[in-house]
mmCIF file of C-alpha atoms and ligand atoms in Angstrom:
data_model
loop_
_atom_site.group_PDB
_atom_site.id
_atom_site.type_symbol
_atom_site.label_atom_id
_atom_site.label_comp_id
_atom_site.label_asym_id
_atom_site.label_seq_id
_atom_site.Cartn_x
_atom_site.Cartn_y
_atom_site.Cartn_z
ATOM 1 C CA MET W 584 -125.538 -78.873 -24.966
ATOM 2 C CA VAL W 585 -123.699 -80.330 -27.960
ATOM 3 C CA LYS W 586 -125.212 -79.287 -31.273
ATOM 4 C CA LEU W 587 -124.171 -80.039 -34.837
ATOM 5 C CA TRP W 588 -125.251 -77.856 -37.686
ATOM 6 C CA MET W 589 -124.888 -79.159 -41.236
ATOM 7 C CA ILE W 590 -123.739 -76.226 -43.326
ATOM 8 C CA GLY W 591 -123.142 -78.469 -46.330
ATOM 9 C CA HIS W 592 -120.753 -81.079 -47.779
ATOM 10 C CA SER W 593 -118.117 -81.638 -45.022
ATOM 11 C CA THR W 594 -118.634 -78.225 -43.431
ATOM 12 C CA ILE W 595 -120.213 -78.743 -40.023
ATOM 13 C CA LEU W 596 -120.510 -76.263 -37.216
ATOM 14 C CA LEU W 597 -120.201 -77.943 -33.844
ATOM 15 C CA GLU W 598 -121.360 -75.984 -30.836
ATOM 16 C CA ALA W 599 -120.224 -77.265 -27.434
ATOM 17 C CA SER W 600 -119.012 -75.847 -24.115
ATOM 18 C CA GLY W 601 -119.746 -72.324 -25.362
ATOM 19 C CA LYS W 602 -117.443 -72.706 -28.374
ATOM 20 C CA ARG W 603 -118.070 -72.919 -32.106
ATOM 21 C CA LEU W 604 -115.913 -75.354 -34.064
ATOM 22 C CA LEU W 605 -116.048 -75.503 -37.859
ATOM 23 C CA THR W 606 -114.877 -78.475 -39.916
ATOM 24 C CA ASP W 607 -113.527 -78.315 -43.489
ATOM 25 C CA PRO W 608 -114.909 -74.943 -44.614
ATOM 26 C CA TYR W 609 -116.221 -74.952 -48.180
ATOM 27 C CA PHE W 610 -118.608 -72.257 -49.348
ATOM 28 C CA GLY W 611 -117.939 -72.261 -53.098
ATOM 29 C CA LEU W 612 -121.039 -72.678 -55.250
ATOM 30 C CA TRP W 613 -119.583 -73.986 -58.481
ATOM 31 C CA GLY W 614 -117.261 -76.865 -57.623
ATOM 32 C CA SER W 615 -114.177 -77.608 -59.726
ATOM 33 C CA LEU W 616 -113.362 -78.823 -63.213
ATOM 34 C CA GLY W 617 -114.015 -82.394 -62.081
ATOM 35 C CA TYR W 618 -116.881 -81.961 -59.636
ATOM 36 C CA SER W 619 -119.999 -79.859 -59.471
ATOM 37 C CA ARG W 620 -121.570 -78.631 -56.273
ATOM 38 C CA LEU W 621 -125.061 -80.081 -55.883
ATOM 39 C CA ARG W 622 -126.609 -77.599 -53.473
ATOM 40 C CA PRO W 623 -125.451 -74.321 -51.925
ATOM 41 C CA PRO W 624 -124.324 -74.307 -48.290
ATOM 42 C CA ALA W 625 -126.942 -73.401 -45.685
ATOM 43 C CA ARG W 626 -125.038 -70.229 -44.835
ATOM 44 C CA THR W 627 -122.673 -67.979 -46.732
ATOM 45 C CA ARG W 628 -119.211 -67.181 -45.389
ATOM 46 C CA GLN W 629 -120.527 -63.908 -44.001
ATOM 47 C CA GLU W 630 -123.704 -65.349 -42.485
ATOM 48 C CA LEU W 631 -121.895 -68.027 -40.518
ATOM 49 C CA GLY W 632 -120.680 -65.625 -37.834
ATOM 50 C CA ASN W 633 -117.687 -66.057 -35.569
ATOM 51 C CA VAL W 634 -116.008 -69.373 -34.958
ATOM 52 C CA ASP W 635 -113.462 -70.270 -32.278
ATOM 53 C CA VAL W 636 -111.469 -72.848 -34.225
ATOM 54 C CA VAL W 637 -111.375 -74.386 -37.701
ATOM 55 C CA LEU W 638 -110.472 -78.058 -38.228
ATOM 56 C CA VAL W 639 -109.063 -78.835 -41.668
ATOM 57 C CA SER W 640 -108.637 -82.489 -42.650
ATOM 58 C CA HIS W 641 -106.736 -81.828 -45.899
ATOM 59 C CA ASN W 642 -106.229 -79.137 -48.508
ATOM 60 C CA HIS W 643 -108.471 -80.155 -51.403
ATOM 61 C CA PHE W 644 -110.743 -77.486 -52.878
ATOM 62 C CA ASP W 645 -113.867 -78.835 -51.170
ATOM 63 C CA HIS W 646 -112.259 -78.699 -47.687
ATOM 64 C CA VAL W 647 -110.459 -75.352 -47.506
ATOM 65 C CA ASP W 648 -112.084 -72.109 -48.498
ATOM 66 C CA ARG W 649 -109.553 -69.410 -49.179
ATOM 67 C CA ALA W 650 -112.046 -66.519 -48.959
ATOM 68 C CA PHE W 651 -113.325 -67.793 -45.610
ATOM 69 C CA LEU W 652 -109.906 -68.517 -44.075
ATOM 70 C CA SER W 653 -108.335 -65.245 -45.186
ATOM 71 C CA ARG W 654 -111.151 -63.275 -43.557
ATOM 72 C CA LEU W 655 -110.870 -65.009 -40.177
ATOM 73 C CA PRO W 656 -109.390 -62.903 -37.356
ATOM 74 C CA PRO W 657 -105.658 -63.749 -37.066
ATOM 75 C CA THR W 658 -106.211 -65.041 -33.520
ATOM 76 C CA ILE W 659 -108.466 -67.932 -34.583
ATOM 77 C CA PRO W 660 -106.535 -71.225 -34.831
ATOM 78 C CA VAL W 661 -106.866 -73.252 -38.002
ATOM 79 C CA LEU W 662 -105.808 -76.848 -37.316
ATOM 80 C CA ALA W 663 -104.442 -78.737 -40.311
ATOM 81 C CA PRO W 664 -102.112 -81.683 -41.090
ATOM 82 C CA SER W 665 -98.607 -80.562 -40.104
ATOM 83 C CA ALA W 666 -96.960 -81.994 -43.248
ATOM 84 C CA THR W 667 -98.986 -79.675 -45.467
ATOM 85 C CA ALA W 668 -99.600 -76.762 -43.100
ATOM 86 C CA PHE W 669 -97.767 -74.507 -45.561
ATOM 87 C CA ILE W 670 -100.429 -75.251 -48.180
ATOM 88 C CA THR W 671 -103.189 -74.360 -45.714
ATOM 89 C CA ARG W 672 -101.342 -71.053 -45.226
ATOM 90 C CA LEU W 673 -101.158 -70.543 -48.987
ATOM 91 C CA LYS W 674 -104.901 -71.177 -49.060
ATOM 92 C CA GLY W 675 -105.619 -68.277 -46.734
ATOM 93 C CA GLY W 676 -105.006 -69.772 -43.273
ATOM 94 C CA ARG W 677 -103.355 -67.282 -40.924
ATOM 95 C CA LYS W 678 -102.926 -68.915 -37.503
ATOM 96 C CA VAL W 679 -102.372 -72.411 -38.908
ATOM 97 C CA VAL W 680 -101.543 -74.988 -36.234
ATOM 98 C CA GLY W 681 -99.956 -78.101 -37.726
ATOM 99 C CA MET W 682 -101.311 -81.293 -36.150
ATOM 100 C CA SER W 683 -99.862 -84.795 -36.262
ATOM 101 C CA PRO W 684 -101.763 -87.989 -35.435
ATOM 102 C CA TRP W 685 -102.441 -88.456 -31.718
ATOM 103 C CA GLN W 686 -101.519 -84.872 -30.902
ATOM 104 C CA THR W 687 -104.061 -83.253 -28.577
ATOM 105 C CA LEU W 688 -105.008 -79.640 -28.183
ATOM 106 C CA ALA W 689 -107.306 -78.095 -25.577
ATOM 107 C CA LEU W 690 -109.787 -75.391 -26.447
ATOM 108 C CA GLY W 691 -111.322 -74.336 -23.148
ATOM 109 C CA GLU W 692 -112.996 -77.490 -21.844
ATOM 110 C CA ILE W 693 -112.846 -79.183 -25.236
ATOM 111 C CA GLN W 694 -110.156 -81.705 -26.168
ATOM 112 C CA ILE W 695 -109.295 -82.061 -29.839
ATOM 113 C CA THR W 696 -107.137 -85.021 -30.862
ATOM 114 C CA ALA W 697 -105.781 -85.460 -34.380
ATOM 115 C CA VAL W 698 -106.068 -89.059 -35.594
ATOM 116 C CA PRO W 699 -104.644 -90.853 -38.635
ATOM 117 C CA ALA W 700 -106.534 -90.840 -41.906
ATOM 118 C CA ARG W 701 -105.821 -92.079 -45.429
ATOM 119 C CA HIS W 702 -106.468 -90.239 -48.681
ATOM 120 C CA VAL W 703 -104.695 -89.386 -51.936
ATOM 121 C CA THR W 704 -102.984 -86.538 -50.089
ATOM 122 C CA PHE W 705 -101.801 -85.806 -46.540
ATOM 123 C CA THR W 706 -104.789 -85.868 -44.256
ATOM 124 C CA ILE W 707 -105.858 -86.329 -40.655
ATOM 125 C CA GLY W 708 -109.108 -86.819 -38.803
ATOM 126 C CA TYR W 709 -110.189 -85.329 -35.487
ATOM 127 C CA LEU W 710 -111.716 -86.653 -32.292
ATOM 128 C CA ILE W 711 -113.505 -83.942 -30.378
ATOM 129 C CA GLU W 712 -114.369 -84.557 -26.732
ATOM 130 C CA ALA W 713 -116.834 -82.099 -25.267
ATOM 131 C CA GLU W 714 -119.549 -82.234 -22.602
ATOM 132 C CA GLY W 715 -119.071 -85.975 -22.148
ATOM 133 C CA LYS W 716 -119.561 -86.652 -25.870
ATOM 134 C CA CYS W 717 -117.009 -87.903 -28.346
ATOM 135 C CA ILE W 718 -117.351 -86.811 -31.960
ATOM 136 C CA TYR W 719 -115.230 -88.239 -34.756
ATOM 137 C CA PHE W 720 -114.702 -86.122 -37.862
ATOM 138 C CA ALA W 721 -113.195 -88.470 -40.461
ATOM 139 C CA GLY W 722 -112.555 -86.038 -43.342
ATOM 140 C CA ASP W 723 -112.265 -87.902 -46.657
ATOM 141 C CA THR W 724 -110.525 -90.947 -45.257
ATOM 142 C CA TYR W 725 -110.561 -94.415 -46.731
ATOM 143 C CA PHE W 726 -110.990 -97.314 -44.354
ATOM 144 C CA GLY W 727 -107.795 -98.287 -42.527
ATOM 145 C CA GLN W 728 -106.581 -100.432 -39.657
ATOM 146 C CA PHE W 729 -105.830 -97.232 -37.737
ATOM 147 C CA MET W 730 -109.548 -97.203 -36.997
ATOM 148 C CA ALA W 731 -108.991 -100.133 -34.647
ATOM 149 C CA LYS W 732 -106.763 -97.896 -32.532
ATOM 150 C CA ILE W 733 -109.297 -95.062 -32.654
ATOM 151 C CA GLY W 734 -111.982 -97.534 -31.581
ATOM 152 C CA HIS W 735 -109.732 -98.724 -28.779
ATOM 153 C CA GLN W 736 -108.978 -95.257 -27.432
ATOM 154 C CA PHE W 737 -112.323 -93.522 -27.945
ATOM 155 C CA ARG W 738 -115.933 -94.474 -27.401
ATOM 156 C CA THR W 739 -117.395 -92.586 -30.332
ATOM 157 C CA ASP W 740 -120.860 -91.137 -29.913
ATOM 158 C CA ILE W 741 -121.137 -89.463 -33.289
ATOM 159 C CA ALA W 742 -119.058 -90.345 -36.343
ATOM 160 C CA LEU W 743 -119.096 -87.891 -39.220
ATOM 161 C CA MET W 744 -118.015 -90.141 -42.091
ATOM 162 C CA PRO W 745 -117.869 -90.045 -45.902
ATOM 163 C CA VAL W 746 -119.962 -93.146 -46.557
ATOM 164 C CA THR W 747 -120.590 -92.663 -50.292
ATOM 165 C CA THR W 748 -117.948 -92.582 -52.998
ATOM 166 C CA TYR W 749 -117.287 -92.339 -56.752
ATOM 167 C CA ARG W 750 -116.036 -94.851 -59.342
ATOM 168 C CA VAL W 751 -112.545 -93.571 -58.665
ATOM 169 C CA PRO W 752 -112.814 -93.886 -54.880
ATOM 170 C CA MET W 753 -112.107 -90.609 -53.101
ATOM 171 C CA THR W 754 -113.751 -91.543 -49.797
ATOM 172 C CA MET W 755 -114.795 -94.687 -47.946
ATOM 173 C CA GLY W 756 -117.785 -95.913 -49.855
ATOM 174 C CA GLU W 757 -120.545 -98.107 -48.438
ATOM 175 C CA GLN W 758 -118.646 -101.330 -47.964
ATOM 176 C CA SER W 759 -115.652 -99.794 -46.202
ATOM 177 C CA ALA W 760 -117.877 -97.510 -44.170
ATOM 178 C CA LEU W 761 -119.674 -100.586 -42.887
ATOM 179 C CA ARG W 762 -116.322 -102.029 -41.774
ATOM 180 C CA ALA W 763 -115.530 -98.720 -40.076
ATOM 181 C CA VAL W 764 -118.849 -98.846 -38.235
ATOM 182 C CA ARG W 765 -118.086 -102.361 -37.026
ATOM 183 C CA MET W 766 -114.676 -101.241 -35.793
ATOM 184 C CA LEU W 767 -115.722 -97.985 -34.112
ATOM 185 C CA SER W 768 -119.246 -98.929 -32.964
ATOM 186 C CA PRO W 769 -120.425 -95.333 -32.914
ATOM 187 C CA LYS W 770 -123.892 -94.658 -31.509
ATOM 188 C CA THR W 771 -124.649 -92.449 -34.488
ATOM 189 C CA VAL W 772 -123.195 -92.003 -37.960
ATOM 190 C CA ILE W 773 -123.864 -88.783 -39.823
ATOM 191 C CA PRO W 774 -122.867 -89.111 -43.500
ATOM 192 C CA ILE W 775 -120.757 -86.248 -44.847
ATOM 193 C CA HIS W 776 -119.232 -85.323 -48.217
ATOM 194 C CA LEU W 777 -122.601 -85.280 -49.968
ATOM 195 C CA GLY W 778 -122.372 -81.842 -51.554
ATOM 196 C CA ILE W 779 -120.432 -82.570 -54.754
ATOM 197 C CA THR W 780 -120.706 -85.055 -57.612
ATOM 198 C CA PRO W 781 -118.385 -85.910 -60.510
ATOM 199 C CA ARG W 782 -119.245 -83.894 -63.616
ATOM 200 C CA LEU W 783 -118.771 -87.059 -65.672
ATOM 201 C CA PRO W 784 -121.854 -89.249 -65.063
ATOM 202 C CA LEU W 785 -119.676 -92.330 -65.677
ATOM 203 C CA LEU W 786 -117.825 -91.638 -62.448
ATOM 204 C CA ARG W 787 -120.945 -91.592 -60.289
ATOM 205 C CA THR W 788 -121.810 -94.718 -58.299
ATOM 206 C CA GLY W 789 -125.394 -94.036 -57.269
ATOM 207 C CA GLN W 790 -124.468 -94.636 -53.609
ATOM 208 C CA THR W 791 -126.650 -92.586 -51.299
ATOM 209 C CA PRO W 792 -126.765 -92.053 -47.535
ATOM 210 C CA GLU W 793 -130.139 -93.795 -47.583
ATOM 211 C CA SER W 794 -128.684 -96.939 -49.156
ATOM 212 C CA PHE W 795 -125.916 -96.896 -46.565
ATOM 213 C CA ARG W 796 -128.477 -96.580 -43.776
ATOM 214 C CA GLU W 797 -130.258 -99.620 -45.205
ATOM 215 C CA ARG W 798 -126.996 -101.610 -45.203
ATOM 216 C CA VAL W 799 -126.395 -100.767 -41.550
ATOM 217 C CA ARG W 800 -129.936 -101.856 -40.740
ATOM 218 C CA GLN W 801 -129.533 -105.122 -42.619
ATOM 219 C CA ALA W 802 -126.266 -105.807 -40.797
ATOM 220 C CA ARG W 803 -128.247 -105.477 -37.539
ATOM 221 C CA LEU W 804 -125.715 -103.080 -36.058
ATOM 222 C CA GLN W 805 -126.645 -100.934 -33.087
ATOM 223 C CA THR W 806 -125.512 -97.797 -34.905
ATOM 224 C CA GLU W 807 -128.130 -95.309 -36.011
ATOM 225 C CA VAL W 808 -127.547 -93.449 -39.295
ATOM 226 C CA VAL W 809 -128.846 -89.883 -39.203
ATOM 227 C CA ILE W 810 -129.062 -88.065 -42.519
ATOM 228 C CA LEU W 811 -128.668 -84.316 -42.309
ATOM 229 C CA HIS W 812 -129.491 -81.932 -45.132
ATOM 230 C CA GLU W 813 -128.071 -78.449 -45.508
ATOM 231 C CA GLY W 814 -129.389 -76.345 -42.633
ATOM 232 C CA ASP W 815 -130.387 -79.261 -40.369
ATOM 233 C CA ASN W 816 -129.315 -79.303 -36.731
ATOM 234 C CA TYR W 817 -128.661 -82.424 -34.729
ATOM 235 C CA VAL W 818 -128.671 -82.703 -30.957
ATOM 236 C CA PRO W 819 -127.762 -86.056 -29.328
ATOM 237 C CA LEU W 820 -130.825 -87.704 -27.709
ATOM 238 C CA GLU W 821 -133.139 -85.131 -29.301
ATOM 239 C CA GLY W 822 -132.329 -85.936 -32.938
ATOM 240 C CA VAL W 823 -132.756 -83.620 -35.900
ATOM 241 C CA VAL W 824 -134.078 -80.217 -34.932
ATOM 242 C CA SER W 825 -134.645 -77.311 -37.258
HETATM 243 ZN ZN1 LIG C 1281 -113.434 -84.109 -50.567
#
């Protein structure tokens, strides 16, 4: 059974085919000079337990956790954009595996494919195929035409996407996320990147996952938007389970 567990922000634990995959680990409680963390993660670094692989989309503070990565056993692969793999190593990654777009890696019965993404720094997304399901982890990407190719190659069941943004856009934002939904036609979108907010109120947009869900409804798209809070689990066909 495929199960997603929202740890918080863009940190999601995906359990499938007997493996545990963790996306963009971030366990810090404070944030940064520019952003404050809104709520603590559902689990601490220690409570999370073992993982089999870590998928890093890019090296910003809210996507790589030095204390977590440096404590991982040296046998656990940490996938990261190849162009900046050295930074992931500097940020605690030990067995860092540089990934380029369209490169595929097998983890037991699971296929992980790196896909293009666009941000203010080097970044990639991931398509995870497991147990007949296809899960897209978009990282912090903006909308881009590369999504047409992703939509062409993969029939996405669940898209983990940053659908809200700030006045200085750091992620997709509602309008672009709607375009992405049209292009990818995922069965389900789970909004991510909800755990931090700009310290300067001026930079906040007021976009929420609920307002995005309303937009998708109004557009009469077939996609369902499922909002997960820290600690929520999601199982396809069953929905949110606690
Ligand atoms: Zn981010």
